[in-house]
Amino acid sequence: MNIDSIKRGIVLDHITAGRCMEIYRTLHLDQLECSVALIHNVKSVLMGRKDIIKIDEDIDIDLDVLGYIDPGITVNIIVDGEITEKKHLALPERLENVLTCKNPRCITTSERGLTQVFRLTDPARRIYRCLYCDAEQK
Amino acid sequence: MRHLINITDLTPDEIEDLLNLADAMRANPRDWGESQRGRILATLFFEPSTRTRLSFESAMLSLGGGVLGFSSADSSSSAKGESLQDTVRTVSCYADIIAMRHPKEGAPMAAQYTSEVPIINAGDGGHNHPTQTLTDLMTIRREHGHLGDMTIGLCGDLKFGRTVHSLILALIRYPGVRFLLISPPELRLPEYLLNTLRDQGIPFEEHQAMEEALPRLDFLYMTRVQKERFFNEADYVRLKDTYILTPEKLRLASPALRVLHPLPRVNEISTQVDADPRAIYFDQVRNGRYVRMALITRMLEDFA
């Protein structure tokens, strides 16, 4: 794979330096059959250093999960070697089955089949709370 | 279909309407004696209760409706391992409205997804207790004339005290309310509620000594240290008698103070205080019936 020229796929740019492996694991990129390039500690005018992930296939990415992990990421969609779309992420307002409530008194710890839902309650402090019990995700 | 899970599910205008109706019901309860005939309230109490369950049942009976339900998890199918959502789905086939109490936080939120009738949260663990808050608001308004411009002391278990959490969330929507939070360090108000007060610029102070706060209060809201919320009995024993309101301590307070308590009490208010005209917690109990009559009436109107 020539990491400079994807024909059709996705480039995750402006990843906070050092986080590319966490994103690789969380998005289960290790299970893809296509080529995936992790580029660590690239010089960046904006960020000083950054990571980049290039995926040589157009896959569905859970942007909410990605936004939660690292909201500064830019998602570039590549078609015929050209960037056709740029998506700037933000902290998602709601996360479903991404986080698990740790409060032992929460109904989600005993009730079968409940969707784990967290709401963004304080964007400045990046605080998510369980929809059911209001416990803060630590 | 609307449920009542948190007190903030109700707007201040809706609360005012409920309190007006509750006052009218208290003045002339027989005027509503047939208004819900043929309707059924189910009381699903997975955790013991005296006042809340009986006040709900009294409220529905006073409206001419019927009641069914259970008063402990042991006497329901949850003892056989049935899920909460299945229990609620089943009961909603038999009743027109459900009041439920559950030891797990967020249980009513989970229950609403499978209920075919309105759910009222009658207390979920240490989390919320919105109908107690309506009772508290009714009592405060009847004494104070309105719901703003007051200094209220919240004393005791502010960490697990669900009535305290709901009352704070209700009162911060009115102007001029100042909170004095009186608790041992282990039972401080949860950080998310402290942040809510800070973010909204609501004046509050934290105290460990009741005596520091008493002279400045318009209302004192006492709470019980709840044995059932502790995983460790030794912690409960150490903290349970931290605050005891006595006639001697009440001498520090204004003659205009009013003492509230959601009840049950254990030792935190001496029985000698009961005769003091400032103690209004049994009037608060009375209000609980009428405010639940008003709530059932409005929720069934909306559902119809």
Short mmCIF file of N, CA and C in Angstrom, two decimals, chain B residues 120-224:
data_model
loop_
_atom_site.label_atom_id
_atom_site.label_comp_id
_atom_site.label_asym_id
_atom_site.label_seq_id
_atom_site.Cartn_x
_atom_site.Cartn_y
_atom_site.Cartn_z
N ILE B 120 -45.34 6.65 37.14
CA ILE B 120 -44.92 7.67 38.11
C ILE B 120 -43.79 7.08 38.94
N ASN B 121 -42.68 7.79 39.00
CA ASN B 121 -41.56 7.36 39.83
C ASN B 121 -41.89 7.66 41.29
N ALA B 122 -42.03 6.60 42.08
CA ALA B 122 -42.31 6.78 43.52
C ALA B 122 -41.04 6.56 44.34
N GLY B 123 -39.89 6.78 43.70
CA GLY B 123 -38.60 6.64 44.38
C GLY B 123 -37.76 5.56 43.72
N ASP B 124 -36.58 5.94 43.25
CA ASP B 124 -35.67 4.94 42.64
C ASP B 124 -34.31 5.02 43.34
N GLY B 125 -34.11 4.07 44.25
CA GLY B 125 -32.85 4.02 45.00
C GLY B 125 -32.56 5.36 45.65
N GLY B 126 -31.31 5.78 45.59
CA GLY B 126 -30.92 7.07 46.15
C GLY B 126 -31.00 8.19 45.13
N HIS B 127 -31.76 8.01 44.08
CA HIS B 127 -31.69 8.89 42.92
C HIS B 127 -32.72 10.02 42.97
N ASN B 128 -33.98 9.70 42.71
CA ASN B 128 -35.01 10.74 42.62
C ASN B 128 -36.31 10.30 43.30
N HIS B 129 -37.09 11.29 43.68
CA HIS B 129 -38.37 11.01 44.31
C HIS B 129 -39.29 12.19 44.00
N PRO B 130 -39.74 12.31 42.75
CA PRO B 130 -40.43 13.55 42.36
C PRO B 130 -41.75 13.80 43.06
N THR B 131 -42.49 12.75 43.47
CA THR B 131 -43.77 13.05 44.12
C THR B 131 -43.57 13.52 45.56
N GLN B 132 -42.46 13.11 46.19
CA GLN B 132 -42.14 13.69 47.49
C GLN B 132 -41.83 15.18 47.30
N THR B 133 -41.16 15.48 46.19
CA THR B 133 -40.84 16.89 45.93
C THR B 133 -42.10 17.71 45.72
N LEU B 134 -43.07 17.15 45.01
CA LEU B 134 -44.33 17.88 44.86
C LEU B 134 -44.97 18.13 46.22
N THR B 135 -44.88 17.13 47.08
CA THR B 135 -45.40 17.28 48.45
C THR B 135 -44.65 18.40 49.18
N ASP B 136 -43.33 18.39 49.05
CA ASP B 136 -42.50 19.41 49.71
C ASP B 136 -42.84 20.80 49.17
N LEU B 137 -42.99 20.89 47.85
CA LEU B 137 -43.28 22.19 47.24
C LEU B 137 -44.65 22.70 47.68
N MET B 138 -45.60 21.79 47.75
CA MET B 138 -46.94 22.19 48.20
C MET B 138 -46.87 22.74 49.63
N THR B 139 -46.11 22.04 50.48
CA THR B 139 -46.00 22.44 51.89
C THR B 139 -45.29 23.79 52.00
N ILE B 140 -44.21 23.94 51.25
CA ILE B 140 -43.46 25.21 51.30
C ILE B 140 -44.34 26.36 50.81
N ARG B 141 -45.05 26.13 49.70
CA ARG B 141 -45.86 27.21 49.14
C ARG B 141 -47.00 27.60 50.07
N ARG B 142 -47.59 26.61 50.73
CA ARG B 142 -48.69 26.93 51.65
C ARG B 142 -48.18 27.76 52.85
N GLU B 143 -46.94 27.53 53.26
CA GLU B 143 -46.38 28.27 54.39
C GLU B 143 -45.82 29.62 53.98
N HIS B 144 -45.18 29.65 52.81
CA HIS B 144 -44.36 30.78 52.40
C HIS B 144 -45.09 31.67 51.39
N GLY B 145 -46.13 31.15 50.79
CA GLY B 145 -46.91 31.91 49.82
C GLY B 145 -46.45 31.76 48.39
N HIS B 146 -45.17 31.43 48.22
CA HIS B 146 -44.62 31.23 46.87
C HIS B 146 -43.37 30.36 47.00
N LEU B 147 -42.71 30.11 45.84
CA LEU B 147 -41.61 29.13 45.87
C LEU B 147 -40.22 29.77 45.68
N GLY B 148 -40.12 31.07 45.75
CA GLY B 148 -38.79 31.69 45.63
C GLY B 148 -38.44 32.42 46.91
N ASP B 149 -37.28 33.13 46.85
CA ASP B 149 -36.88 34.04 47.93
C ASP B 149 -36.88 33.36 49.30
N MET B 150 -36.03 32.40 49.46
CA MET B 150 -35.94 31.73 50.76
C MET B 150 -34.54 31.14 50.96
N THR B 151 -34.19 30.96 52.21
CA THR B 151 -32.98 30.22 52.54
C THR B 151 -33.41 28.89 53.13
N ILE B 152 -32.99 27.83 52.49
CA ILE B 152 -33.41 26.50 52.94
C ILE B 152 -32.18 25.68 53.30
N GLY B 153 -32.22 25.09 54.47
CA GLY B 153 -31.14 24.20 54.92
C GLY B 153 -31.53 22.76 54.66
N LEU B 154 -30.63 22.03 54.01
CA LEU B 154 -30.86 20.61 53.75
C LEU B 154 -29.87 19.86 54.61
N CYS B 155 -30.38 19.00 55.49
CA CYS B 155 -29.52 18.46 56.55
C CYS B 155 -29.58 16.94 56.61
N GLY B 156 -28.40 16.32 56.68
CA GLY B 156 -28.34 14.86 56.89
C GLY B 156 -27.63 14.16 55.76
N ASP B 157 -28.32 13.19 55.18
CA ASP B 157 -27.73 12.38 54.10
C ASP B 157 -28.02 13.05 52.76
N LEU B 158 -27.12 13.89 52.33
CA LEU B 158 -27.33 14.61 51.07
C LEU B 158 -26.79 13.80 49.90
N LYS B 159 -26.04 12.73 50.20
CA LYS B 159 -25.46 11.92 49.14
C LYS B 159 -26.50 10.96 48.55
N PHE B 160 -27.15 10.21 49.42
CA PHE B 160 -28.12 9.21 48.96
C PHE B 160 -29.56 9.71 49.10
N GLY B 161 -29.73 10.92 49.63
CA GLY B 161 -31.08 11.41 49.90
C GLY B 161 -31.78 11.84 48.62
N ARG B 162 -32.57 10.93 48.07
CA ARG B 162 -33.20 11.21 46.77
C ARG B 162 -34.18 12.38 46.87
N THR B 163 -34.80 12.56 48.05
CA THR B 163 -35.75 13.67 48.18
C THR B 163 -35.02 15.00 48.09
N VAL B 164 -33.81 15.01 48.62
CA VAL B 164 -32.99 16.23 48.57
C VAL B 164 -32.62 16.56 47.12
N HIS B 165 -32.23 15.54 46.38
CA HIS B 165 -31.80 15.76 44.98
C HIS B 165 -32.94 16.34 44.16
N SER B 166 -34.11 15.72 44.30
CA SER B 166 -35.26 16.20 43.52
C SER B 166 -35.67 17.60 43.96
N LEU B 167 -35.62 17.86 45.27
CA LEU B 167 -36.06 19.18 45.76
C LEU B 167 -35.12 20.27 45.25
N ILE B 168 -33.84 20.00 45.24
CA ILE B 168 -32.89 21.00 44.73
C ILE B 168 -33.17 21.28 43.25
N LEU B 169 -33.35 20.22 42.47
CA LEU B 169 -33.59 20.41 41.03
C LEU B 169 -34.88 21.20 40.79
N ALA B 170 -35.84 21.04 41.69
CA ALA B 170 -37.09 21.79 41.54
C ALA B 170 -36.91 23.25 41.95
N LEU B 171 -36.23 23.49 43.07
CA LEU B 171 -36.17 24.85 43.61
C LEU B 171 -35.23 25.78 42.85
N ILE B 172 -34.25 25.21 42.14
CA ILE B 172 -33.32 26.10 41.44
C ILE B 172 -34.00 26.83 40.27
N ARG B 173 -35.21 26.45 39.97
CA ARG B 173 -35.91 27.14 38.88
C ARG B 173 -36.66 28.38 39.37
N TYR B 174 -36.59 28.64 40.67
CA TYR B 174 -37.28 29.82 41.22
C TYR B 174 -36.23 30.82 41.71
N PRO B 175 -36.53 32.13 41.58
CA PRO B 175 -35.51 33.13 41.94
C PRO B 175 -35.35 33.28 43.45
N GLY B 176 -34.13 33.62 43.85
CA GLY B 176 -33.89 34.01 45.24
C GLY B 176 -33.79 32.86 46.21
N VAL B 177 -33.49 31.65 45.72
CA VAL B 177 -33.37 30.51 46.65
C VAL B 177 -31.88 30.30 46.99
N ARG B 178 -31.59 30.23 48.28
CA ARG B 178 -30.23 29.98 48.75
C ARG B 178 -30.23 28.66 49.53
N PHE B 179 -29.24 27.81 49.25
CA PHE B 179 -29.17 26.51 49.91
C PHE B 179 -28.03 26.49 50.94
N LEU B 180 -28.31 26.02 52.13
CA LEU B 180 -27.26 25.71 53.10
C LEU B 180 -27.24 24.18 53.24
N LEU B 181 -26.16 23.57 52.82
CA LEU B 181 -26.06 22.11 52.72
C LEU B 181 -25.32 21.60 53.96
N ILE B 182 -26.03 20.90 54.82
CA ILE B 182 -25.46 20.49 56.11
C ILE B 182 -25.32 18.97 56.12
N SER B 183 -24.07 18.51 56.11
CA SER B 183 -23.86 17.05 56.08
C SER B 183 -22.45 16.74 56.56
N PRO B 184 -22.21 15.50 57.00
CA PRO B 184 -20.83 15.08 57.22
C PRO B 184 -20.14 14.95 55.86
N PRO B 185 -18.80 15.00 55.82
CA PRO B 185 -18.09 14.95 54.54
C PRO B 185 -18.45 13.71 53.72
N GLU B 186 -18.72 12.59 54.39
CA GLU B 186 -19.01 11.34 53.66
C GLU B 186 -20.35 11.37 52.97
N LEU B 187 -21.22 12.27 53.40
CA LEU B 187 -22.59 12.28 52.85
C LEU B 187 -22.90 13.62 52.17
N ARG B 188 -21.85 14.21 51.60
CA ARG B 188 -22.03 15.48 50.85
C ARG B 188 -22.92 15.25 49.64
N LEU B 189 -23.50 16.35 49.18
CA LEU B 189 -24.29 16.32 47.95
C LEU B 189 -23.40 15.82 46.80
N PRO B 190 -23.93 14.96 45.91
CA PRO B 190 -23.11 14.48 44.80
C PRO B 190 -22.55 15.64 43.96
N GLU B 191 -21.37 15.38 43.42
CA GLU B 191 -20.65 16.43 42.68
C GLU B 191 -21.46 16.97 41.52
N TYR B 192 -22.25 16.11 40.86
CA TYR B 192 -22.98 16.61 39.68
C TYR B 192 -24.02 17.65 40.08
N LEU B 193 -24.58 17.50 41.30
CA LEU B 193 -25.54 18.50 41.74
C LEU B 193 -24.84 19.78 42.22
N LEU B 194 -23.68 19.61 42.84
CA LEU B 194 -22.89 20.80 43.21
C LEU B 194 -22.50 21.57 41.95
N ASN B 195 -22.11 20.85 40.90
CA ASN B 195 -21.76 21.50 39.63
C ASN B 195 -22.96 22.22 39.04
N THR B 196 -24.13 21.61 39.15
CA THR B 196 -25.34 22.25 38.64
C THR B 196 -25.57 23.58 39.36
N LEU B 197 -25.40 23.58 40.69
CA LEU B 197 -25.57 24.82 41.46
C LEU B 197 -24.52 25.86 41.03
N ARG B 198 -23.27 25.40 40.89
CA ARG B 198 -22.20 26.34 40.50
C ARG B 198 -22.48 26.91 39.11
N ASP B 199 -22.80 26.02 38.16
CA ASP B 199 -22.97 26.45 36.77
C ASP B 199 -24.12 27.44 36.64
N GLN B 200 -25.13 27.28 37.46
CA GLN B 200 -26.30 28.17 37.34
C GLN B 200 -26.22 29.37 38.27
N GLY B 201 -25.10 29.48 38.97
CA GLY B 201 -24.92 30.64 39.85
C GLY B 201 -25.88 30.67 41.02
N ILE B 202 -26.31 29.50 41.48
CA ILE B 202 -27.22 29.43 42.63
C ILE B 202 -26.39 29.54 43.92
N PRO B 203 -26.71 30.47 44.81
CA PRO B 203 -25.91 30.57 46.04
C PRO B 203 -26.10 29.35 46.94
N PHE B 204 -24.98 28.81 47.39
CA PHE B 204 -25.05 27.70 48.34
C PHE B 204 -23.81 27.70 49.22
N GLU B 205 -23.95 27.11 50.39
CA GLU B 205 -22.82 26.94 51.31
C GLU B 205 -22.87 25.53 51.85
N GLU B 206 -21.70 24.98 52.12
CA GLU B 206 -21.66 23.66 52.75
C GLU B 206 -21.24 23.81 54.21
N HIS B 207 -21.95 23.16 55.10
CA HIS B 207 -21.64 23.21 56.52
C HIS B 207 -21.62 21.80 57.09
N GLN B 208 -20.85 21.64 58.18
CA GLN B 208 -20.91 20.35 58.89
C GLN B 208 -21.69 20.49 60.19
N ALA B 209 -21.77 21.71 60.73
CA ALA B 209 -22.49 21.91 61.99
C ALA B 209 -23.86 22.52 61.72
N MET B 210 -24.88 21.86 62.21
CA MET B 210 -26.23 22.37 62.04
C MET B 210 -26.40 23.73 62.72
N GLU B 211 -25.72 23.90 63.86
CA GLU B 211 -25.87 25.14 64.64
C GLU B 211 -25.43 26.37 63.85
N GLU B 212 -24.45 26.20 62.95
CA GLU B 212 -23.98 27.35 62.14
C GLU B 212 -25.08 27.87 61.23
N ALA B 213 -25.86 26.94 60.72
CA ALA B 213 -26.83 27.31 59.69
C ALA B 213 -28.19 27.72 60.28
N LEU B 214 -28.56 27.11 61.40
CA LEU B 214 -29.93 27.26 61.92
C LEU B 214 -30.45 28.70 62.02
N PRO B 215 -29.66 29.65 62.54
CA PRO B 215 -30.22 31.01 62.72
C PRO B 215 -30.61 31.70 61.41
N ARG B 216 -30.10 31.20 60.29
CA ARG B 216 -30.31 31.92 59.02
C ARG B 216 -31.41 31.31 58.17
N LEU B 217 -32.07 30.28 58.66
CA LEU B 217 -32.95 29.51 57.78
C LEU B 217 -34.42 29.94 57.83
N ASP B 218 -35.05 29.90 56.64
CA ASP B 218 -36.51 30.01 56.56
C ASP B 218 -37.13 28.60 56.65
N PHE B 219 -36.43 27.63 56.05
CA PHE B 219 -36.88 26.24 56.09
C PHE B 219 -35.69 25.35 56.43
N LEU B 220 -35.95 24.34 57.24
CA LEU B 220 -34.94 23.30 57.51
C LEU B 220 -35.53 21.98 57.05
N TYR B 221 -34.85 21.34 56.09
CA TYR B 221 -35.32 20.07 55.54
C TYR B 221 -34.42 18.97 56.09
N MET B 222 -34.93 18.26 57.09
CA MET B 222 -34.14 17.19 57.72
C MET B 222 -34.31 15.89 56.93
N THR B 223 -33.25 15.08 56.90
CA THR B 223 -33.37 13.77 56.25
C THR B 223 -32.77 12.69 57.15
N ARG B 224 -33.20 11.50 56.90
CA ARG B 224 -32.72 10.33 57.64
C ARG B 224 -31.46 9.80 56.97
#
